PDB file of C-alpha atoms in Angstrom:
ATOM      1  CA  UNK A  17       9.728  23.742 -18.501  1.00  0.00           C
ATOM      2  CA  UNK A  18      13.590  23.418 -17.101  1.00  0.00           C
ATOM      3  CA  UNK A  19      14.365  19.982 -17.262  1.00  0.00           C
ATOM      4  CA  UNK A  20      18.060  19.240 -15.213  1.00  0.00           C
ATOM      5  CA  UNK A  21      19.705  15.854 -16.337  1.00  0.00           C
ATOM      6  CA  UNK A  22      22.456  14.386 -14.578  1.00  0.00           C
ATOM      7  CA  UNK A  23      24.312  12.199 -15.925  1.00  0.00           C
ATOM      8  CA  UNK A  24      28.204  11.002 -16.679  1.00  0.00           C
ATOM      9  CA  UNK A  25      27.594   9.128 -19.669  1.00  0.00           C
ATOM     10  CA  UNK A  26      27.821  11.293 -22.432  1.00  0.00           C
ATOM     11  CA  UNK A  27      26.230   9.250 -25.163  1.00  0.00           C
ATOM     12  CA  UNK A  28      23.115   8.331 -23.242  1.00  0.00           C
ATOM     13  CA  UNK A  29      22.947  11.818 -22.047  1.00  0.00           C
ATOM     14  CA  UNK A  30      22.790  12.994 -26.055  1.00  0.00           C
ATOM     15  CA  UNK A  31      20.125  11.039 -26.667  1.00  0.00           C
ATOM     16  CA  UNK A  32      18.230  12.081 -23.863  1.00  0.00           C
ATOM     17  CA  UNK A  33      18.323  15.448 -24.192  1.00  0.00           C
ATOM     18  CA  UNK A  34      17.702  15.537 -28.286  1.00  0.00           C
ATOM     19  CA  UNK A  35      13.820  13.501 -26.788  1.00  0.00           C
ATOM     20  CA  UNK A  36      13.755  16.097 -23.979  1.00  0.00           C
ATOM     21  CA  UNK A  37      14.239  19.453 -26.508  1.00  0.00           C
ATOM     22  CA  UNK A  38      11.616  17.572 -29.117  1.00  0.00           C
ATOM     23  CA  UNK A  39       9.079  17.305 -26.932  1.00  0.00           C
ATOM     24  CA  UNK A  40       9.724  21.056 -26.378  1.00  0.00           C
ATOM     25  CA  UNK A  41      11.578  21.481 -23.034  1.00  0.00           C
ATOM     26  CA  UNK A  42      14.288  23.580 -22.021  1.00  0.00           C
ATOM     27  CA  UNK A  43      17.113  20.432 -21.216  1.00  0.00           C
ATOM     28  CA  UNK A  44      20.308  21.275 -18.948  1.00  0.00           C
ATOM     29  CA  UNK A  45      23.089  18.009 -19.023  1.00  0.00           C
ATOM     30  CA  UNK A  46      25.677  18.287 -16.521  1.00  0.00           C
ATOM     31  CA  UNK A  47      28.416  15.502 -16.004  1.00  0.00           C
ATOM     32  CA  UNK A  48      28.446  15.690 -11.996  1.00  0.00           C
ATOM     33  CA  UNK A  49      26.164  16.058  -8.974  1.00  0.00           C
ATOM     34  CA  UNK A  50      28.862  19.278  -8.240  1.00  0.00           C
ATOM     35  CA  UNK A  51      27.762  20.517 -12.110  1.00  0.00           C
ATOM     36  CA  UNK A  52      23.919  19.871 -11.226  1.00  0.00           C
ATOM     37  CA  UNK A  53      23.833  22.051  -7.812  1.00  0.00           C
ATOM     38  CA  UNK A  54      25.897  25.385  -9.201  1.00  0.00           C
ATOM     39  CA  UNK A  55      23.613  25.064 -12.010  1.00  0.00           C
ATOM     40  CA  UNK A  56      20.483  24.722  -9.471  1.00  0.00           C
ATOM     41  CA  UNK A  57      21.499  28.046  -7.609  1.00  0.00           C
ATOM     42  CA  UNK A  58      21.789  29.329 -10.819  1.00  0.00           C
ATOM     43  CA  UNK A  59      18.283  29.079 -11.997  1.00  0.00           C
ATOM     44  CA  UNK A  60      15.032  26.737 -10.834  1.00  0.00           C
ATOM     45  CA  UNK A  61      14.450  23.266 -12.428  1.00  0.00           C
ATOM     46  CA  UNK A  62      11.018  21.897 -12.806  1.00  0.00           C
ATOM     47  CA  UNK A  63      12.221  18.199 -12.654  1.00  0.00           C
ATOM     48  CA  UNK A  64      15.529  16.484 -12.518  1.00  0.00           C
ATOM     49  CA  UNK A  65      16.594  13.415 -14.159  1.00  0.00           C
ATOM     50  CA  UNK A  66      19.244  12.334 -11.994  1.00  0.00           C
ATOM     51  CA  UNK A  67      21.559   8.955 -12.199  1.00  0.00           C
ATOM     52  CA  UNK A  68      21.911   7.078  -9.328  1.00  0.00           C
ATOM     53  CA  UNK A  69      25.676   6.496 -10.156  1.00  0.00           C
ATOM     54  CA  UNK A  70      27.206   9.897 -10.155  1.00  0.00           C
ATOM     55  CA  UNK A  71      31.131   9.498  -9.888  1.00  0.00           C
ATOM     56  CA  UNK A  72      31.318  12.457  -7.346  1.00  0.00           C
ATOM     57  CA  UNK A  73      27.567  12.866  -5.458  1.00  0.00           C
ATOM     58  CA  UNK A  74      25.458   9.562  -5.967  1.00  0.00           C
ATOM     59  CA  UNK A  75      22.281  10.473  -7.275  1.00  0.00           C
ATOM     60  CA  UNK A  76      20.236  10.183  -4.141  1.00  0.00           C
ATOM     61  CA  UNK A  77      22.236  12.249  -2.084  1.00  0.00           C
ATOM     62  CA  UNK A  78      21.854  14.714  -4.840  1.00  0.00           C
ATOM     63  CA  UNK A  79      18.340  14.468  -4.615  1.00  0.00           C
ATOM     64  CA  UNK A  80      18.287  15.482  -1.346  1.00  0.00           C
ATOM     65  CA  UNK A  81      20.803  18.896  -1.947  1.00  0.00           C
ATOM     66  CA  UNK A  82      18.636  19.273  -4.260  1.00  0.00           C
ATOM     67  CA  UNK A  83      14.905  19.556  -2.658  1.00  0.00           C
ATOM     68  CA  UNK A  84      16.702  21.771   0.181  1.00  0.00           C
ATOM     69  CA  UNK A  85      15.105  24.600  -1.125  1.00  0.00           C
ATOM     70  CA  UNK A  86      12.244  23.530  -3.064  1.00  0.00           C
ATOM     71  CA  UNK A  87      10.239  20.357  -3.271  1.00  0.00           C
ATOM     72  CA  UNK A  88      11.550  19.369  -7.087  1.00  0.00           C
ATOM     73  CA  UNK A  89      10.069  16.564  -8.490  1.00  0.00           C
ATOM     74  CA  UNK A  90      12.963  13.243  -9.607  1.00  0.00           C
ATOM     75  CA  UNK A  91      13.039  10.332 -11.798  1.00  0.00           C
ATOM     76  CA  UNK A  92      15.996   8.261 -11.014  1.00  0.00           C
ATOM     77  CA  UNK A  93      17.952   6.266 -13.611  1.00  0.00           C
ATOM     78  CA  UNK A  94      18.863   2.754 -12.312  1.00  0.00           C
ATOM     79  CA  UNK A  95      21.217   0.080 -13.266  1.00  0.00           C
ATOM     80  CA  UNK A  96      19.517  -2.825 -14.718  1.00  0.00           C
ATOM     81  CA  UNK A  97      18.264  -5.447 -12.169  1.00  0.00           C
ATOM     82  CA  UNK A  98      19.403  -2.883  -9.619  1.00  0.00           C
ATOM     83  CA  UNK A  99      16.230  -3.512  -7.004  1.00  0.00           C
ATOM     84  CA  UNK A 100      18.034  -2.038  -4.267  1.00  0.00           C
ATOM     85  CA  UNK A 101      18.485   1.383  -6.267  1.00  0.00           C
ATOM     86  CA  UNK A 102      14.500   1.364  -7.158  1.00  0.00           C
ATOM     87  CA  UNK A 103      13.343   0.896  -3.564  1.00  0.00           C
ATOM     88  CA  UNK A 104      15.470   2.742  -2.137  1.00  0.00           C
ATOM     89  CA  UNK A 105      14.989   5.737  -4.862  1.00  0.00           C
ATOM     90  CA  UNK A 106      10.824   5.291  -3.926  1.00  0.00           C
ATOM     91  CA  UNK A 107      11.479   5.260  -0.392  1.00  0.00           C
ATOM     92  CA  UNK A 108      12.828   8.890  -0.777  1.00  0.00           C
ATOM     93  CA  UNK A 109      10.193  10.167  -2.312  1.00  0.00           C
ATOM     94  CA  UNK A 110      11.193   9.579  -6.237  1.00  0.00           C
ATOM     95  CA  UNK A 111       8.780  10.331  -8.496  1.00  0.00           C
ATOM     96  CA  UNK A 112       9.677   7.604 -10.524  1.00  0.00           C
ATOM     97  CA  UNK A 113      12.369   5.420 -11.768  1.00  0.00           C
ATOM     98  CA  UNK A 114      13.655   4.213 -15.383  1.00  0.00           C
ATOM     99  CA  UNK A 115      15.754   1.286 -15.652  1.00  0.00           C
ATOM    100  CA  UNK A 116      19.064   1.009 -18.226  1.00  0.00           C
ATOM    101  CA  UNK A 117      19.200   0.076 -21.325  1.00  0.00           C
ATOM    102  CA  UNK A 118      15.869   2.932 -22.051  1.00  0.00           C
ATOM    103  CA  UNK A 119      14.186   4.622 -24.890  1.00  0.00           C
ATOM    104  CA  UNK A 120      14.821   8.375 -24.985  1.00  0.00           C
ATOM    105  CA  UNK A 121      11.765   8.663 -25.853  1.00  0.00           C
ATOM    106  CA  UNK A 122       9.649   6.867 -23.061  1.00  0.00           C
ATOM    107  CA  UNK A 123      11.916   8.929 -20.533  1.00  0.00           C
ATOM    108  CA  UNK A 124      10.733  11.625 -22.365  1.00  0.00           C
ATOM    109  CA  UNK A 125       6.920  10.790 -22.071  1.00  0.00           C
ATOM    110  CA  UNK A 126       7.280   9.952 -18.281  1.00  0.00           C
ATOM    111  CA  UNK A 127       8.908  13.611 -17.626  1.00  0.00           C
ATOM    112  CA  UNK A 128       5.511  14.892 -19.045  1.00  0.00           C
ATOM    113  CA  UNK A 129       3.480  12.497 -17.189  1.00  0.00           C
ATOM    114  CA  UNK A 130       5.139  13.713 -13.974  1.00  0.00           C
ATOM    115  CA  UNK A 131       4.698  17.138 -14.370  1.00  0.00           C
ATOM    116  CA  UNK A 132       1.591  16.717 -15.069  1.00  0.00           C
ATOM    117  CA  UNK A 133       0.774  14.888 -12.160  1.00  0.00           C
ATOM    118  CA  UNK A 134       2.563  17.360  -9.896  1.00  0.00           C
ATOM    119  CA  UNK A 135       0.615  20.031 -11.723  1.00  0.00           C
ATOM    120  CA  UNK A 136      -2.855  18.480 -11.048  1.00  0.00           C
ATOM    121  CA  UNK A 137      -1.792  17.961  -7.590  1.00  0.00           C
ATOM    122  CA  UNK A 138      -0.420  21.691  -6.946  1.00  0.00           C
ATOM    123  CA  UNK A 139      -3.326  23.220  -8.339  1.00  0.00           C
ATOM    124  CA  UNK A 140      -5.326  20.556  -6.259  1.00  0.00           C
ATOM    125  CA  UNK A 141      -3.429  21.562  -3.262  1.00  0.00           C
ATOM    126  CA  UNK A 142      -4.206  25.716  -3.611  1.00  0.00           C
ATOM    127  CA  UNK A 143      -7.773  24.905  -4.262  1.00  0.00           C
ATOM    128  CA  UNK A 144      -9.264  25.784  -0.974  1.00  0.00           C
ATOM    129  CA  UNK A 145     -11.408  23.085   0.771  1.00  0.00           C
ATOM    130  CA  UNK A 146     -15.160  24.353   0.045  1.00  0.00           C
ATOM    131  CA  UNK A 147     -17.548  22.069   2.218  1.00  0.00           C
ATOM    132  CA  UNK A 148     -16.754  18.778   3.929  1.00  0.00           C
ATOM    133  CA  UNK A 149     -14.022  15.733   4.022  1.00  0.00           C
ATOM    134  CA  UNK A 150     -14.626  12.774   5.873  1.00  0.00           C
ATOM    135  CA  UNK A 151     -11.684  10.499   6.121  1.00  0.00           C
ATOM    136  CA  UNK A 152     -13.923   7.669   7.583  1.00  0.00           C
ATOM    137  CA  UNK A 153     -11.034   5.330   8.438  1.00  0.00           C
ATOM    138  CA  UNK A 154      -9.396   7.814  10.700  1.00  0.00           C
ATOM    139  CA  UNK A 155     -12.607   8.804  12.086  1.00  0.00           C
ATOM    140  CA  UNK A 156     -11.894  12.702  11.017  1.00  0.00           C
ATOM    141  CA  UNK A 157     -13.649  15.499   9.517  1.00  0.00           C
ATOM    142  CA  UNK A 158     -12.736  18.800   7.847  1.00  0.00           C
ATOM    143  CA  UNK A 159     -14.656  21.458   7.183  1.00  0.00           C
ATOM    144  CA  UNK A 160     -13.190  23.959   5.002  1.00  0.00           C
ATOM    145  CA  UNK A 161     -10.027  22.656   5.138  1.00  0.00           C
ATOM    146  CA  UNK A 162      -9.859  22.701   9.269  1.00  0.00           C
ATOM    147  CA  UNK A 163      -9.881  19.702  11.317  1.00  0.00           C
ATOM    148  CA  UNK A 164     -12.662  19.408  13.576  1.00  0.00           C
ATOM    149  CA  UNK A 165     -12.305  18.638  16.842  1.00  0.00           C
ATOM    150  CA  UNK A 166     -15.407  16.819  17.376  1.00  0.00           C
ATOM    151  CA  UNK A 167     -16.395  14.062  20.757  1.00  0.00           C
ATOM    152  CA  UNK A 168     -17.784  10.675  19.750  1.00  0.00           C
ATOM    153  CA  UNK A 169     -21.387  11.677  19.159  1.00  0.00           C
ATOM    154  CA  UNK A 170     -20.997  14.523  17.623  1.00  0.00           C
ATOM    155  CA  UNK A 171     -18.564  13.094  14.915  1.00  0.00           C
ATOM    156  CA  UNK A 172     -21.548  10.280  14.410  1.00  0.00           C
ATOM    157  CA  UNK A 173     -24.233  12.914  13.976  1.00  0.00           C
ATOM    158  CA  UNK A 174     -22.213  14.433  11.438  1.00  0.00           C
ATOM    159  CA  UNK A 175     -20.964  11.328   9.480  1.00  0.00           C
ATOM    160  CA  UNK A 176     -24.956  10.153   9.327  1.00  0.00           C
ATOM    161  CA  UNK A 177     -25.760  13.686   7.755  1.00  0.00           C
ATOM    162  CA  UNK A 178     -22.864  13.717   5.615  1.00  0.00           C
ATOM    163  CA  UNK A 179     -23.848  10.356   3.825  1.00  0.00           C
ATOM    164  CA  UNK A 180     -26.553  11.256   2.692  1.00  0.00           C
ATOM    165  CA  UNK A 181     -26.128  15.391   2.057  1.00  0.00           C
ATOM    166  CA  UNK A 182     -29.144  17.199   0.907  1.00  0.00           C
ATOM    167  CA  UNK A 183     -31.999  14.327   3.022  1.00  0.00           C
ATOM    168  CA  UNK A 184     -33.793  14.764   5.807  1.00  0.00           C
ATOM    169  CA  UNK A 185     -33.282  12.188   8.761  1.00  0.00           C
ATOM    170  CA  UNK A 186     -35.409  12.554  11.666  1.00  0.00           C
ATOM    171  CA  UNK A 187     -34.132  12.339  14.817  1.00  0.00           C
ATOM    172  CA  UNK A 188     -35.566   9.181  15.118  1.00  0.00           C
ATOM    173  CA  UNK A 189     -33.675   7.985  12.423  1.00  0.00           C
ATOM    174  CA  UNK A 190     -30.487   9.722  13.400  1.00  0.00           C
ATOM    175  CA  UNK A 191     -30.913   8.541  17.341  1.00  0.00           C
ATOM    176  CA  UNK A 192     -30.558   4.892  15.726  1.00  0.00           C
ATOM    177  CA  UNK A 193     -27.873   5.130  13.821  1.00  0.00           C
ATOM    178  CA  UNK A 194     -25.821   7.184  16.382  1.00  0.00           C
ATOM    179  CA  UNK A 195     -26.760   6.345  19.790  1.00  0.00           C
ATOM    180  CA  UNK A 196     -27.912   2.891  19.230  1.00  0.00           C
ATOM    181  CA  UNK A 197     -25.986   1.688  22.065  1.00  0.00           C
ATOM    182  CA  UNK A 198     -27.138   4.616  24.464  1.00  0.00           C
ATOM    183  CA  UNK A 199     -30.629   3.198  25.510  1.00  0.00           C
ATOM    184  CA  UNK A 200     -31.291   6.024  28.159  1.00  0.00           C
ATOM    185  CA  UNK A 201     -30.741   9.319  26.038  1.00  0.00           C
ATOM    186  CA  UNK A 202     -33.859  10.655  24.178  1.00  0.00           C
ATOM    187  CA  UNK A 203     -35.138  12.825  21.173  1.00  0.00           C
ATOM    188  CA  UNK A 204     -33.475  16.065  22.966  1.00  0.00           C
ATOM    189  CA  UNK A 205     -29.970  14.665  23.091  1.00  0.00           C
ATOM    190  CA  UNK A 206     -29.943  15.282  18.840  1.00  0.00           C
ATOM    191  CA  UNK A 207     -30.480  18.632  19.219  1.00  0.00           C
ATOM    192  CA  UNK A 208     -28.307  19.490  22.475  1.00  0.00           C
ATOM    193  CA  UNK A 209     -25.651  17.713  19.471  1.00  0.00           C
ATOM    194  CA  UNK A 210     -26.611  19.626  16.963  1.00  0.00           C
ATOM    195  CA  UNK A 211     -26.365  23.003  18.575  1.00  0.00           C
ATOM    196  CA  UNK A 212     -22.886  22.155  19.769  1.00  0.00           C
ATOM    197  CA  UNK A 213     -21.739  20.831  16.172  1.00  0.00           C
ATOM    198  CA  UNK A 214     -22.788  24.092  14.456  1.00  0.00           C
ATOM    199  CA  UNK A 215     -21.254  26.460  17.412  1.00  0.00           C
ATOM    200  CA  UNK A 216     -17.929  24.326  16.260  1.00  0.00           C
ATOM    201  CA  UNK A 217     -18.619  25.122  12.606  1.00  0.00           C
ATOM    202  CA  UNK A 218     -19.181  28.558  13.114  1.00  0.00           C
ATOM    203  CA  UNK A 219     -15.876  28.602  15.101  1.00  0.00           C
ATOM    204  CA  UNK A 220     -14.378  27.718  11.323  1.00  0.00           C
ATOM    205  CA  UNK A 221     -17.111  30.128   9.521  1.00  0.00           C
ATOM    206  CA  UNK A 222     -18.665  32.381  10.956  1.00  0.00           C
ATOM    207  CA  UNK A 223     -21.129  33.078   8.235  1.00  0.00           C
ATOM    208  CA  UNK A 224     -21.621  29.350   7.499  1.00  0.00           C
ATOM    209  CA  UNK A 225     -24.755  26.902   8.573  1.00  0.00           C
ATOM    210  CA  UNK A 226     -24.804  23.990   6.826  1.00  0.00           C
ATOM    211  CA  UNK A 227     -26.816  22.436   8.714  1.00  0.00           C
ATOM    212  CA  UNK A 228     -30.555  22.609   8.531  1.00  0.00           C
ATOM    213  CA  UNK A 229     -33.514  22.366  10.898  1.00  0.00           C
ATOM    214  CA  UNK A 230     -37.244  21.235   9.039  1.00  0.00           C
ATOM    215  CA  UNK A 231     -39.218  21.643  11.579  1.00  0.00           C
ATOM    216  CA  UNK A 232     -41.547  18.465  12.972  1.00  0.00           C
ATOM    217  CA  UNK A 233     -39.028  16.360  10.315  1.00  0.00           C
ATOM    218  CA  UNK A 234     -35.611  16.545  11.229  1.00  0.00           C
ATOM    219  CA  UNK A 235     -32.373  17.905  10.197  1.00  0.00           C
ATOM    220  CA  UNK A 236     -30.137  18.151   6.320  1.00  0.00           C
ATOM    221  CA  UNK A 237     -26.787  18.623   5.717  1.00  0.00           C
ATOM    222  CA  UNK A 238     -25.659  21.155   2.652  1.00  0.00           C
ATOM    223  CA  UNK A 239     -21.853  19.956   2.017  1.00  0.00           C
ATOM    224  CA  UNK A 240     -20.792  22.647  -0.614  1.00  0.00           C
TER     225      UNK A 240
END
């Protein structure tokens, strides 16, 4: 891993990069913000350590030349008491922050722990959605990683099969949690529902049918 530090003070930077090269990673210093971005274009970083007091780019505007190309992850060192820095840093999308005086070798530790979370998130990220995700404060649902555009009902119908994946609700059961309020609609309005919810399923997968009909019982949902 190609670590990029930035920063103007030559004895912190020596410390900093003899706990960066222990804990086995390839270190770059430069002095400047100018140093940091020729280097950059040079080669890729995998993080960047960056000062917020450069003397020639300040270390947020840095941060920004720098994700131009690529999202790079950032911890930001801060002045002591500097709150201003911090929330401002955060606000920008820092991946965290260390405060002067440090240990070398805590800065060292949160570079792995920040990697590591931007690993487990990458490899999160090129996962492919498999079955379902219901974001149930925004009222949405996904099905292999598409938004579903669903109308009221039909985003009830599936919610009520989706917390409780694998049982059978009868359309009694699923009438009364759905269309409690609706007092005139009957037994067939589930399955006019249910016939339009898996013609918009199919639209994302063809091949797919999670849903599933037991005849004279009601209706499961298979969320894999």
């Amino acid at each position: 891993m190609r670590i990029l530090l930035v920063e103007d003070e030559s004895a912190i930077a020596d410390t900093v990069l003899y706990a960066l090269r222990a804990e086995g990673f390839q270190a770059v210093h430069c002095l400047t913000g100018g140093d940091a971005l020729r280097e950059a274009a040079r080669e890729p970083f995998d993080l960047a350590v960056l000062d917020v007091g450069l003397p020639d780019i300040g270390g947020f505007a840095l941060c920004r030349e720098l994700r131009r190309e690529r999202d790079l992850p950032v911890i930001f060192l801060t002045a002591q008491n500097a709150e201003a820095d911090r929330i401002l840093g955060l606000e920008i999308g820092a991946d965290d922050y260390v405060t002067k005086p440090f240990s070398p070798r805590e800065l060292a530790t949160r570079v792995r722990v920040v990697l590591r979370r931007v690993g487990a998130a990458g490899a999160a990220a090129a996962e492919p959605e498999r079955g379902f995700v219901h974001d149930n404060e925004g009222k949405r649902i996904r099905y292999r990683g598409q938004a579903l555009d669903l109308t009221r009902y039909e985003y009830g119908l599936l919610a009520a099969l989706l917390q409780r994946p694998g049982a059978v609700l009868s359309r009694a059961q699923l009438m009364d949690r759905v269309w409690g309020d609706a007092l005139d609609s009957g037994d067939r309005t589930v399955d006019t529902h249910i016939k339009t919810l898996r013609a918009k399923l199919r639209d994302v997968d063809s091949d797919a049918d999670p849903i599933r009909t037991h005849r004279g019982l009601g209706y499961s949902l298979d969320n894999g």
